[in-house]
Coordinates of C-alpha atoms and ligand atoms in Angstrom, one line a residue:
Chain F
X168 CA -35.6 -10.2 -30.7
X169 CA -32.5 -11.5 -29.0
X170 CA -32.1 -8.2 -27.2
X171 CA -35.7 -8.4 -26.1
X172 CA -35.3 -11.9 -24.7
X173 CA -32.2 -10.7 -22.8
X174 CA -34.1 -7.9 -21.3
X175 CA -36.9 -10.3 -20.3
X176 CA -34.7 -13.0 -18.8
X177 CA -32.2 -11.5 -16.5
X178 CA -29.5 -14.1 -17.0
X179 CA -26.7 -11.8 -16.0
X180 CA -28.3 -11.2 -12.6
X181 CA -29.0 -14.9 -12.2
X182 CA -25.3 -15.5 -12.9
X183 CA -24.3 -13.1 -10.1
X184 CA -26.9 -14.6 -7.7
X185 CA -25.5 -18.1 -8.4
X186 CA -22.1 -17.0 -7.2
X187 CA -23.4 -15.5 -3.9
X188 CA -25.7 -18.5 -3.5
X189 CA -22.8 -20.9 -3.9
X190 CA -20.8 -19.1 -1.3
X191 CA -23.7 -18.9 1.1
X192 CA -24.4 -22.7 0.8
X193 CA -20.7 -23.5 1.2
X194 CA -20.6 -21.7 4.5
X195 CA -24.1 -22.4 5.7
X196 CA -24.1 -26.2 5.3
X197 CA -20.6 -26.8 6.6
X198 CA -20.8 -24.5 9.7
X199 CA -19.2 -26.1 12.7
X200 CA -18.5 -29.3 10.8
X201 CA -15.2 -28.6 9.0
X202 CA -11.9 -28.3 10.6
X203 CA -10.9 -25.5 8.4
X204 CA -14.0 -23.4 7.9
X205 CA -14.9 -21.8 4.7
X206 CA -15.7 -18.5 6.3
X207 CA -12.7 -16.3 6.7
X208 CA -13.7 -14.0 9.4
X209 CA -11.7 -14.3 12.6
X210 CA -13.6 -13.9 15.9
X211 CA -11.1 -11.5 17.1
X212 CA -11.7 -10.3 20.7
X213 CA -12.9 -13.7 21.7
X214 CA -10.1 -15.6 20.0
X215 CA -6.6 -14.2 20.5
X216 CA -5.2 -12.7 17.3
X217 CA -2.1 -14.4 15.9
X218 CA 0.3 -12.4 14.0
X219 CA 3.2 -13.4 11.7
X220 CA 6.6 -14.0 13.3
X221 CA 8.1 -10.8 11.8
X222 CA 5.3 -8.6 13.1
X223 CA 6.4 -5.1 14.2
X224 CA 4.8 -4.2 17.5
X225 CA 5.9 -2.1 20.4
X226 CA 9.5 -1.4 21.2
X227 CA 10.8 -3.5 24.1
X228 CA 14.2 -3.4 25.9
X229 CA 15.8 -6.8 26.5
X230 CA 17.7 -8.1 29.5
X231 CA 20.3 -10.9 29.4
X232 CA 20.3 -14.0 31.6
X233 CA 21.7 -12.2 34.6
X234 CA 18.9 -9.6 34.4
X235 CA 21.2 -6.9 33.2
X236 CA 20.0 -4.5 30.6
X237 CA 21.6 -5.4 27.3
X238 CA 21.7 -1.9 25.9
X239 CA 25.2 -0.3 26.0
X240 CA 24.2 3.3 24.9
X241 CA 25.8 3.4 21.5
X242 CA 23.0 5.7 20.5
X243 CA 22.6 4.1 17.1
X244 CA 18.9 3.6 17.5
X245 CA 18.4 7.2 18.6
X246 CA 20.2 8.5 15.6
X247 CA 18.4 6.3 13.0
X248 CA 14.8 6.8 14.2
X249 CA 13.0 8.7 11.5
X250 CA 10.7 10.3 14.1
X251 CA 13.2 10.9 16.9
X252 CA 11.2 9.2 19.6
X253 CA 14.0 7.6 21.5
X254 CA 16.0 9.6 24.1
X255 CA 18.8 7.9 25.9
X256 CA 20.8 9.2 28.8
X257 CA 24.2 7.6 29.2
X258 CA 25.4 6.7 32.6
X259 CA 27.6 4.4 34.7
X260 CA 26.8 1.5 37.0
X261 CA 28.9 -0.1 39.7
X262 CA 30.6 -3.3 38.4
X263 CA 29.7 -2.9 34.8
X264 CA 32.3 -2.1 32.2
X265 CA 29.9 -1.0 29.5
X266 CA 28.0 2.2 29.7
X267 CA 24.5 1.8 31.2
X268 CA 21.4 3.7 30.1
X269 CA 20.2 5.8 33.0
X270 CA 17.2 6.8 31.1
X271 CA 15.7 5.2 28.0
X272 CA 12.6 7.2 27.0
X273 CA 10.3 6.2 24.2
X274 CA 7.4 8.2 23.1
X275 CA 5.1 5.6 21.5
X276 CA 2.6 8.1 20.1
X277 CA 5.0 9.2 17.5
X278 CA 6.6 5.8 16.8
X279 CA 5.8 4.6 13.3
X280 CA 6.9 1.0 13.9
X281 CA 9.4 0.8 11.2
X282 CA 12.0 -1.4 12.9
X283 CA 14.9 0.8 11.9
X284 CA 16.0 1.0 15.5
X285 CA 16.1 -2.8 15.9
X286 CA 18.0 -3.1 12.7
X287 CA 20.6 -0.6 13.7
X288 CA 21.3 -2.1 17.1
X289 CA 24.4 -4.1 16.9
X290 CA 23.9 -5.6 20.3
X291 CA 20.5 -7.1 19.9
X292 CA 19.3 -5.2 22.9
X293 CA 15.9 -4.1 21.6
X294 CA 13.1 -5.9 19.7
X295 CA 9.6 -5.0 18.5
X296 CA 7.2 -7.3 20.2
X297 CA 4.0 -8.7 18.8
X298 CA 1.5 -6.4 20.4
X299 CA -0.7 -4.2 18.3
X300 CA -3.4 -3.0 20.6
X301 CA -1.6 -0.1 22.1
X302 CA -4.3 2.5 22.5
X303 CA -4.9 4.1 25.9
X304 CA -7.1 6.8 27.2
X305 CA -4.3 9.0 28.6
X306 CA -1.6 10.7 26.6
X307 CA 0.9 10.2 29.4
X308 CA 0.7 6.5 29.0
X309 CA 2.4 6.7 25.7
X310 CA 5.6 8.1 27.2
X311 CA 7.4 4.9 28.1
X312 CA 10.5 4.7 30.2
X313 CA 12.5 2.2 32.2
X314 CA 10.1 2.6 35.1
X315 CA 6.5 3.4 34.3
X316 CA 3.4 3.1 36.2
X317 CA 1.0 1.5 33.7
X318 CA 3.6 0.2 31.2
X319 CA 7.4 0.3 30.9
X320 CA 10.0 -0.7 28.3
X321 CA 10.5 -4.2 29.7
X322 CA 7.1 -5.6 30.1
X323 CA 4.5 -6.2 27.5
X324 CA 1.9 -3.5 27.4
X325 CA -1.0 -4.3 29.8
X326 CA -3.6 -2.8 27.5
X327 CA -2.9 -5.3 24.7
X328 CA -5.0 -8.2 26.1
X329 CA -5.9 -9.9 23.0
X330 CA -2.7 -10.0 21.1
X331 CA 0.2 -12.3 21.7
X332 CA 3.2 -10.8 23.3
X333 CA 5.7 -13.6 23.2
X334 CA 9.4 -13.6 22.4
Chain P
X1108 CA -42.5 30.4 -14.2
X1109 CA -39.1 29.2 -12.8
X1110 CA -35.9 30.9 -13.4
X1111 CA -33.3 28.8 -15.1
X1112 CA -30.2 29.0 -12.9
X1113 CA -27.0 27.1 -12.5
X1114 CA -26.3 25.7 -9.1
X1115 CA -23.0 25.2 -7.4
X1116 CA -22.4 22.3 -5.0
X1117 CA -19.5 20.8 -3.2
X1118 CA -18.8 17.1 -3.5
X1119 CA -16.7 16.2 -0.5
X1120 CA -14.3 16.6 1.3
X1121 CA -16.1 14.2 3.6
X1122 CA -17.8 12.1 1.0
X1123 CA -17.4 8.3 1.0
X1124 CA -17.1 8.1 -2.8
X1125 CA -14.3 10.6 -3.2
X1126 CA -11.8 8.1 -1.8
X1127 CA -10.4 10.4 0.8
X1128 CA -10.5 14.1 1.4
X1129 CA -11.0 15.3 -2.1
X1130 CA -13.3 18.2 -2.6
X1131 CA -14.9 18.8 -6.0
X1132 CA -16.6 22.0 -6.8
X1133 CA -19.4 21.4 -9.3
X1134 CA -21.6 23.8 -11.2
X1135 CA -24.7 22.1 -12.4
X1136 CA -27.3 22.9 -15.0
X1137 CA -30.1 20.6 -13.9
X1138 CA -28.3 17.3 -13.6
X1139 CA -25.6 18.1 -16.1
X1140 CA -22.2 19.2 -14.9
X1141 CA -21.1 22.4 -16.6
X1142 CA -18.0 23.1 -14.6
X1143 CA -15.9 20.9 -12.4
X1144 CA -12.9 21.8 -10.3
X1145 CA -11.1 19.5 -7.9
X1146 CA -9.7 21.1 -4.7
X1147 CA -6.9 19.2 -3.0
X1148 CA -4.5 19.8 -0.1
X1149 CA -6.5 18.5 2.9
X1150 CA -4.0 15.8 3.5
X1151 CA -0.8 17.7 2.9
X1152 CA 2.0 16.7 5.2
X1153 CA 5.0 17.9 3.3
X1154 CA 6.6 14.6 2.6
X1155 CA 9.0 16.0 0.2
X1156 CA 10.3 18.6 2.6
X1157 CA 10.5 16.0 5.5
X1158 CA 12.6 13.8 3.3
X1159 CA 15.0 16.6 2.6
X1160 CA 15.6 16.8 6.3
X1161 CA 16.3 13.1 6.8
X1162 CA 19.0 10.8 5.6
X1163 CA 18.6 8.7 2.4
X1164 CA 18.1 5.7 4.6
X1165 CA 15.3 7.2 6.7
X1166 CA 13.4 8.6 3.7
X1167 CA 11.8 5.4 2.8
X1168 CA 9.3 5.4 5.7
X1169 CA 7.7 8.5 4.3
X1170 CA 7.1 6.9 0.9
X1171 CA 5.0 4.3 2.6
X1172 CA 2.6 6.9 3.7
X1173 CA 2.1 8.5 0.3
X1174 CA 0.1 6.0 -1.6
X1175 CA -0.9 3.7 1.3
X1176 CA -2.7 1.3 -0.9
X1177 CA 0.4 0.4 -2.8
X1178 CA 3.2 1.1 -0.3
X1179 CA 5.5 -1.6 -1.8
X1180 CA 5.5 0.1 -5.2
X1181 CA 6.4 3.4 -3.5
X1182 CA 9.2 1.7 -1.6
X1183 CA 10.5 0.2 -4.8
X1184 CA 10.7 3.5 -6.6
X1185 CA 12.5 5.1 -3.6
X1186 CA 15.0 2.3 -3.3
X1187 CA 15.8 2.2 -7.0
X1188 CA 16.1 6.0 -7.3
X1189 CA 18.6 5.9 -4.5
X1190 CA 20.5 3.0 -6.0
X1191 CA 20.7 5.0 -9.2
X1192 CA 22.0 8.0 -7.3
X1193 CA 24.7 6.0 -5.6
X1194 CA 25.5 3.5 -8.4
X1195 CA 24.6 0.4 -6.4
X1196 CA 23.9 -2.9 -8.2
X1197 CA 21.3 -5.0 -6.5
X1198 CA 21.8 -8.8 -6.3
X1199 CA 19.6 -10.8 -8.7
X1200 CA 17.7 -12.6 -6.0
X1201 CA 16.7 -9.3 -4.4
X1202 CA 15.5 -8.1 -7.8
X1203 CA 13.3 -11.1 -8.1
X1204 CA 11.8 -10.8 -4.7
X1205 CA 11.2 -7.1 -5.3
X1206 CA 9.4 -7.8 -8.5
X1207 CA 7.3 -10.5 -6.7
X1208 CA 6.3 -8.2 -3.9
X1209 CA 5.6 -5.4 -6.3
X1210 CA 3.3 -7.5 -8.3
X1211 CA 1.5 -8.7 -5.2
X1212 CA 1.1 -5.1 -4.3
X1213 CA -0.4 -4.3 -7.7
X1214 CA -2.9 -7.0 -7.2
X1215 CA -3.8 -5.6 -3.8
X1216 CA -4.1 -2.1 -5.2
X1217 CA -6.3 -3.2 -8.1
X1218 CA -8.4 -5.2 -5.8
X1219 CA -9.1 -2.3 -3.6
X1220 CA -9.8 -0.2 -6.7
X1221 CA -12.3 -2.9 -7.9
X1222 CA -13.9 -3.1 -4.5
X1223 CA -14.4 0.6 -3.9
X1224 CA -15.2 1.4 -7.5
X1225 CA -17.9 -1.2 -7.6
X1226 CA -19.2 -0.1 -4.3
X1227 CA -19.5 3.5 -5.4
X1228 CA -21.5 2.4 -8.4
X1229 CA -23.7 0.1 -6.4
X1230 CA -22.3 -3.4 -6.5
X1231 CA -21.8 -4.4 -2.9
X1232 CA -21.0 -8.0 -3.3
X1233 CA -17.7 -7.5 -5.2
X1234 CA -16.5 -5.4 -2.4
X1235 CA -16.5 -8.2 0.1
X1236 CA -15.0 -10.8 -2.3
X1237 CA -12.2 -8.5 -3.4
X1238 CA -11.3 -7.7 0.2
X1239 CA -11.2 -11.4 1.0
X1240 CA -8.4 -11.8 -1.5
X1241 CA -6.7 -8.6 -0.5
X1242 CA -6.5 -9.9 3.0
X1243 CA -4.3 -12.8 1.9
X1244 CA -1.9 -10.4 0.2
X1245 CA -1.7 -8.2 3.3
X1246 CA -1.0 -11.4 5.3
X1247 CA 1.9 -12.0 2.9
X1248 CA 3.1 -8.5 3.4
X1249 CA 3.0 -9.1 7.1
X1250 CA 4.9 -12.3 6.8
X1251 CA 7.6 -10.7 4.7
X1252 CA 8.1 -7.2 6.2
X1253 CA 6.2 -7.3 9.5
X1254 CA 3.5 -4.8 8.6
X1255 CA 0.4 -4.9 6.5
X1256 CA 0.1 -1.4 5.0
X1257 CA 3.1 0.7 5.8
X1258 CA 5.5 -2.0 4.7
X1259 CA 9.0 -0.4 4.5
X1260 CA 9.8 -3.4 2.5
X1261 CA 13.1 -2.7 0.9
X1262 CA 16.5 -1.2 1.8
X1263 CA 18.8 0.7 -0.4
X1264 CA 21.0 -2.0 -1.9
X1265 CA 18.6 -4.9 -1.6
X1266 CA 16.4 -6.3 1.1
X1267 CA 16.6 -6.5 4.8
X1268 CA 16.0 -10.2 5.1
X1269 CA 15.3 -13.1 2.7
X1270 CA 11.9 -14.6 2.3
X1271 CA 10.6 -16.1 5.5
X1272 CA 10.0 -19.8 5.6
X1273 CA 6.5 -20.7 4.3
X1274 CA 6.3 -17.5 2.3
X1275 CA 6.6 -19.3 -1.0
X1276 CA 3.9 -21.8 0.0
X1277 CA 1.6 -18.9 0.9
X1278 CA 2.3 -17.3 -2.5
X1279 CA 1.7 -20.4 -4.5
X1280 CA -1.5 -21.2 -2.6
X1281 CA -2.8 -17.7 -3.4
X1282 CA -1.9 -18.0 -7.0
X1283 CA -3.6 -21.3 -7.3
X1284 CA -6.9 -19.9 -6.2
X1285 CA -6.7 -16.4 -7.6
X1286 CA -7.8 -17.1 -11.2
X1287 CA -11.1 -18.6 -9.9
X1288 CA -11.6 -15.4 -7.8
X1289 CA -11.0 -13.2 -10.8
X1290 CA -13.6 -15.2 -12.7
X1291 CA -16.0 -14.7 -9.9
X1292 CA -15.6 -10.9 -10.1
X1293 CA -16.1 -11.0 -13.8
X1294 CA -19.2 -13.1 -13.6
X1295 CA -20.6 -10.6 -11.1
X1296 CA -19.7 -7.5 -13.1
X1297 CA -18.7 -7.9 -16.8
X1298 CA -22.2 -8.8 -18.1
X1299 CA -24.2 -7.2 -15.4
X1300 CA -26.6 -4.8 -17.0
X1301 CA -26.5 -2.2 -14.2
X1302 CA -22.8 -2.2 -14.2
X1303 CA -22.7 -1.8 -18.0
X1304 CA -25.2 1.1 -17.9
X1305 CA -23.2 2.9 -15.4
X1306 CA -19.8 2.4 -17.1
X1307 CA -20.1 2.0 -20.8
X1308 CA -19.5 5.4 -22.5
X1309 CA -19.1 7.1 -19.2
X1310 CA -16.2 9.5 -18.4
X1311 CA -14.5 9.3 -21.7
X1312 CA -10.9 10.4 -22.1
X1313 CA -9.5 10.1 -25.6
X1314 CA -5.9 9.2 -26.2
X1315 CA -5.0 12.7 -27.3
X1316 CA -6.4 14.3 -24.2
X1317 CA -4.8 11.7 -22.0
X1318 CA -1.4 12.3 -23.5
X1319 CA -1.8 16.0 -23.4
X1320 CA -2.7 15.9 -19.7
X1321 CA 0.1 13.5 -18.8
X1322 CA -2.2 10.8 -17.7
X1323 CA -0.5 7.4 -17.3
X1324 CA -1.3 3.9 -16.1
X1325 CA -4.4 2.0 -16.8
X1326 CA -6.3 5.1 -17.8
X1327 CA -3.9 5.8 -20.6
X1328 CA -3.9 2.1 -21.7
X1329 CA -7.6 2.0 -21.8
X1330 CA -7.4 4.7 -24.5
X1331 CA -5.3 2.4 -26.7
X1332 CA -1.8 3.7 -25.9
X1333 CA 0.3 0.7 -24.9
X1334 CA 2.7 2.6 -22.6
X1335 CA 3.9 0.7 -19.6
X1336 CA 7.2 1.5 -17.9
X1337 CA 7.8 -2.1 -17.0
X1338 CA 8.1 -2.7 -20.8
X1339 CA 9.4 0.6 -22.0
X1340 CA 12.1 1.2 -19.4
X1341 CA 12.4 -2.2 -17.6
X1342 CA 13.5 -2.0 -13.9
X1343 CA 13.9 -4.6 -11.2
X1344 CA 13.6 -8.0 -12.9
X1345 CA 10.9 -7.0 -15.4
X1346 CA 13.3 -7.3 -18.3
X1347 CA 13.4 -11.1 -17.7
X1348 CA 9.7 -11.5 -17.3
X1349 CA 7.3 -12.5 -20.1
X1350 CA 4.1 -10.5 -19.9
X1351 CA 1.7 -8.5 -22.0
X1352 CA 0.5 -4.9 -21.7
X1353 CA -3.3 -5.1 -22.0
X1354 CA -4.9 -2.3 -23.9
X1355 CA -8.5 -1.3 -24.9
X1356 CA -9.6 1.3 -27.3
X1357 CA -13.0 2.4 -26.0
X1358 CA -11.5 4.9 -23.5
X1359 CA -14.4 4.8 -21.2
X1360 CA -14.9 3.5 -17.6
X1361 CA -15.8 0.0 -18.8
X1362 CA -12.6 -0.2 -20.9
X1363 CA -10.6 0.8 -17.8
X1364 CA -12.2 -2.0 -15.9
X1365 CA -11.3 -4.5 -18.5
X1366 CA -7.7 -3.2 -18.7
X1367 CA -7.3 -3.5 -14.9
X1368 CA -8.8 -7.0 -14.8
X1369 CA -6.4 -8.1 -17.6
X1370 CA -3.6 -6.5 -15.7
X1371 CA -4.3 -8.6 -12.7
X1372 CA -4.0 -11.7 -14.8
X1373 CA -0.7 -10.5 -16.1
X1374 CA 0.5 -9.8 -12.6
X1375 CA -0.3 -13.3 -11.5
X1376 CA 1.7 -14.5 -14.5
X1377 CA 4.7 -12.4 -13.4
X1378 CA 4.5 -13.7 -9.9
X1379 CA 4.4 -17.3 -11.1
X1380 CA 7.5 -16.7 -13.2
X1381 CA 9.3 -15.0 -10.2
X1382 CA 8.5 -18.0 -8.0
X1383 CA 9.6 -20.5 -10.6
X1384 CA 12.8 -18.8 -11.7
X1385 CA 13.9 -17.5 -8.3
X1386 CA 17.7 -17.4 -8.3
X1387 CA 19.8 -18.2 -5.3
X1388 CA 22.3 -15.8 -3.7
X1389 CA 22.5 -12.9 -1.4
X1390 CA 19.8 -10.4 -1.0
X1391 CA 21.8 -7.3 0.0
X1392 CA 24.6 -5.6 -1.9
X1393 CA 27.6 -4.3 0.0
X1394 CA 27.0 -0.7 0.7
X1395 CA 28.8 1.8 2.9
X1396 CA 27.3 2.6 6.3
X1397 CA 26.9 6.2 5.6
X1398 CA 25.6 7.1 2.1
X1399 CA 27.0 10.2 0.5
X1400 CA 26.0 10.9 -3.1
X1401 CA 28.4 11.3 -6.0
X1402 CA 26.1 11.9 -8.9
X1403 CA 24.1 15.1 -8.6
X1404 CA 20.6 14.3 -9.7
X1405 CA 18.5 11.4 -10.8
X1406 CA 15.0 10.8 -12.0
X1407 CA 13.7 7.3 -11.7
X1408 CA 10.3 6.3 -13.0
X1409 CA 8.5 3.1 -12.0
X1410 CA 5.1 1.7 -13.0
X1411 CA 3.1 2.0 -9.8
X1412 CA -0.4 0.4 -9.9
X1413 CA -1.8 3.9 -10.6
X1414 CA 0.6 5.0 -13.3
X1415 CA 4.0 6.5 -13.6
X1416 CA 5.6 7.1 -10.2
X1417 CA 8.7 9.2 -10.6
X1418 CA 11.2 10.1 -8.0
X1419 CA 13.5 13.1 -8.6
X1420 CA 16.4 13.2 -6.2
X1421 CA 19.2 15.8 -6.0
X1422 CA 22.2 14.9 -4.0
X1423 CA 24.5 17.5 -2.4
X1424 CA 28.2 16.8 -2.2
X1425 CA 29.2 15.9 1.3
X1426 CA 25.7 15.8 2.7
X1427 CA 23.7 12.7 3.9
X1428 CA 20.4 14.3 3.1
X1429 CA 18.8 14.8 -0.3
X1430 CA 19.1 18.5 -1.4
X1431 CA 15.8 18.3 -3.3
X1432 CA 13.3 15.5 -3.4
X1433 CA 10.3 15.6 -5.7
X1434 CA 7.6 13.0 -6.4
X1435 CA 5.8 12.7 -9.7
X1436 CA 2.7 11.2 -8.2
X1437 CA 0.5 9.3 -10.7
X1438 CA -2.7 10.2 -8.8
X1439 CA -1.9 13.9 -8.8
X1440 CA -1.4 14.1 -12.5
X1441 CA -4.3 11.7 -13.3
X1442 CA -6.7 13.8 -11.3
X1443 CA -6.1 16.7 -13.8
X1444 CA -8.2 14.8 -16.2
X1445 CA -11.3 14.8 -13.9
X1446 CA -12.8 18.0 -15.3
X1447 CA -12.4 16.7 -18.9
X1448 CA -14.1 13.4 -17.9
X1449 CA -16.9 14.9 -15.9
X1450 CA -17.9 18.1 -17.7
X1451 CA -20.9 17.6 -19.9
X1452 CA -21.9 14.4 -18.1
X1453 CA -24.4 13.7 -15.4
X1454 CA -23.7 14.3 -11.8
X1455 CA -24.2 10.7 -10.9
X1456 CA -21.4 9.8 -13.3
X1457 CA -18.8 11.8 -11.5
X1458 CA -18.6 9.1 -8.9
X1459 CA -17.7 6.7 -11.6
X1460 CA -15.1 9.1 -13.0
X1461 CA -13.4 9.5 -9.6
X1462 CA -13.5 5.8 -9.0
X1463 CA -12.1 4.9 -12.4
X1464 CA -9.1 7.2 -11.9
X1465 CA -8.2 5.2 -8.8
X1466 CA -6.9 8.1 -6.8
X1467 CA -5.4 8.0 -3.3
X1468 CA -5.4 11.3 -1.6
X1469 CA -2.4 10.5 0.5
X1470 CA -0.4 10.5 -2.7
X1471 CA -2.0 13.5 -4.3
X1472 CA -1.5 15.8 -1.3
X1473 CA 1.7 14.2 -0.1
Ligands
LIG1906 S1 10.2 1.5 15.2 FE1 11.0 3.2 14.0 S2 9.9 5.0 14.8 FE2 9.7 3.4 16.3 S3 11.4 3.8 17.7 FE3 12.1 2.3 16.2 S4 13.1 3.6 14.6 FE4 11.8 5.0 15.9
LIG1907 S1 21.3 0.7 19.4 FE1 21.0 -0.9 20.9 S2 22.8 -0.8 22.2 FE2 22.8 1.1 21.0 S3 21.7 2.6 22.4 FE3 20.1 1.6 21.0 S4 19.4 -0.1 22.2 FE4 21.2 0.5 23.2

């Protein structure tokens, strides 16, 4: 008898519907009225995506206050990189005591964004910025160097329009 | 009039309910499966061999990419196996943070299991709700290690950095709302007649069979064997935690669902204890810059969300690379039980059997 009643009255399904209904009402009746909305979807391309401060994005070379490249070619980053995507050519520059990177090549297509290079650098001369939209149409655009046409190692990537590229 | 013939079909490799690139060869008699054979290897990258050509420090990034749903648990196993090989003691604070992140990872992994398993069986709503909570955990991963899935969370000897400011608040906020979310999932599923029809008595695997096949994790515990490495051979800070190992005796898909739901509650309990009892101190042990092994071989097993995750490392004298590296992947071993579960059942139930095993092909093929 009990079982028959349970089959007749779908209380389990009503229970489930109550949950979805509750959530629907919460979002529907407070739309545009609450400061912190109940819905959790971010309107990404319209609203710039914010990432956490430790986010690991694209490798970037840093310059000091005088505009000098901070890197001193100790090759620690080249050695530690698990995918061997960094190639550095050591050189000299007039009026600079430390070695100077003539070439600093970075093949982004194979980078796995592990931050080992930044960690190994004892001179704080590289960081991973906060960009995550790094896809391009041409394979050549992934080979970054100190001077590049569409993107280089100093500037934020021009393709990442909707992610923050600060610090 | 018609000839009675068996039919052979392929399930996968591009099938949404095989959770990756798994191909299952099925022989059917009507709707009944008479023969079932999983075919794997579509995602083979040779992680073990790659790691043998890299230093101990670099190896961790490849463990991220094995079981990408629970990268932190993989990192933990790798870091601890190395620490065992080199005889490094990790500071207590680092142990606590590791335990904390590992349990968050277990929650994320179980949530993705719940979401996809329910979706396979036909319950769409749970999928969205479970992913909502998983998102918070991924945000915490991002806050802690800078990446959402491929975390590279730990370092040999401890952690790279301490907890970021605001992390504890995020974690507490999540813990405060998580029990209500769990109740929501249970209200949606536990009593649901369709869910019960699709799971109760489906894909049975008795305790004897499970032990004989080497199955571990929630699948084994749902057969009534209370084997959990966190309790049996405590690692990280699990020896100081107070938690239970949930078991069921029914050994079917529904029992595995109950076990995993109970496990999520226990994980939340462990996280609470970690947050409350977080000791002060450094997070990194003093380790030499170049690691060269002294002991020759180690095997270290951890309880990953899917089961026993073991790392076998052989060190060579004077070399900075492992001589041999082998992974005992829980998914790989658990998948062996698929024929046992599916044979004799209906073809519709193989989807439930694959889902309940909670496999990730990245780990099976490596
Ligand atoms: S983030 Fe990792 S993979 Fe990328 S360049 Fe640095 S070390 Fe290499
Ligand atoms: S580790 Fe730093 S200083 Fe050394 S080569 Fe790399 S970027 Fe330059």
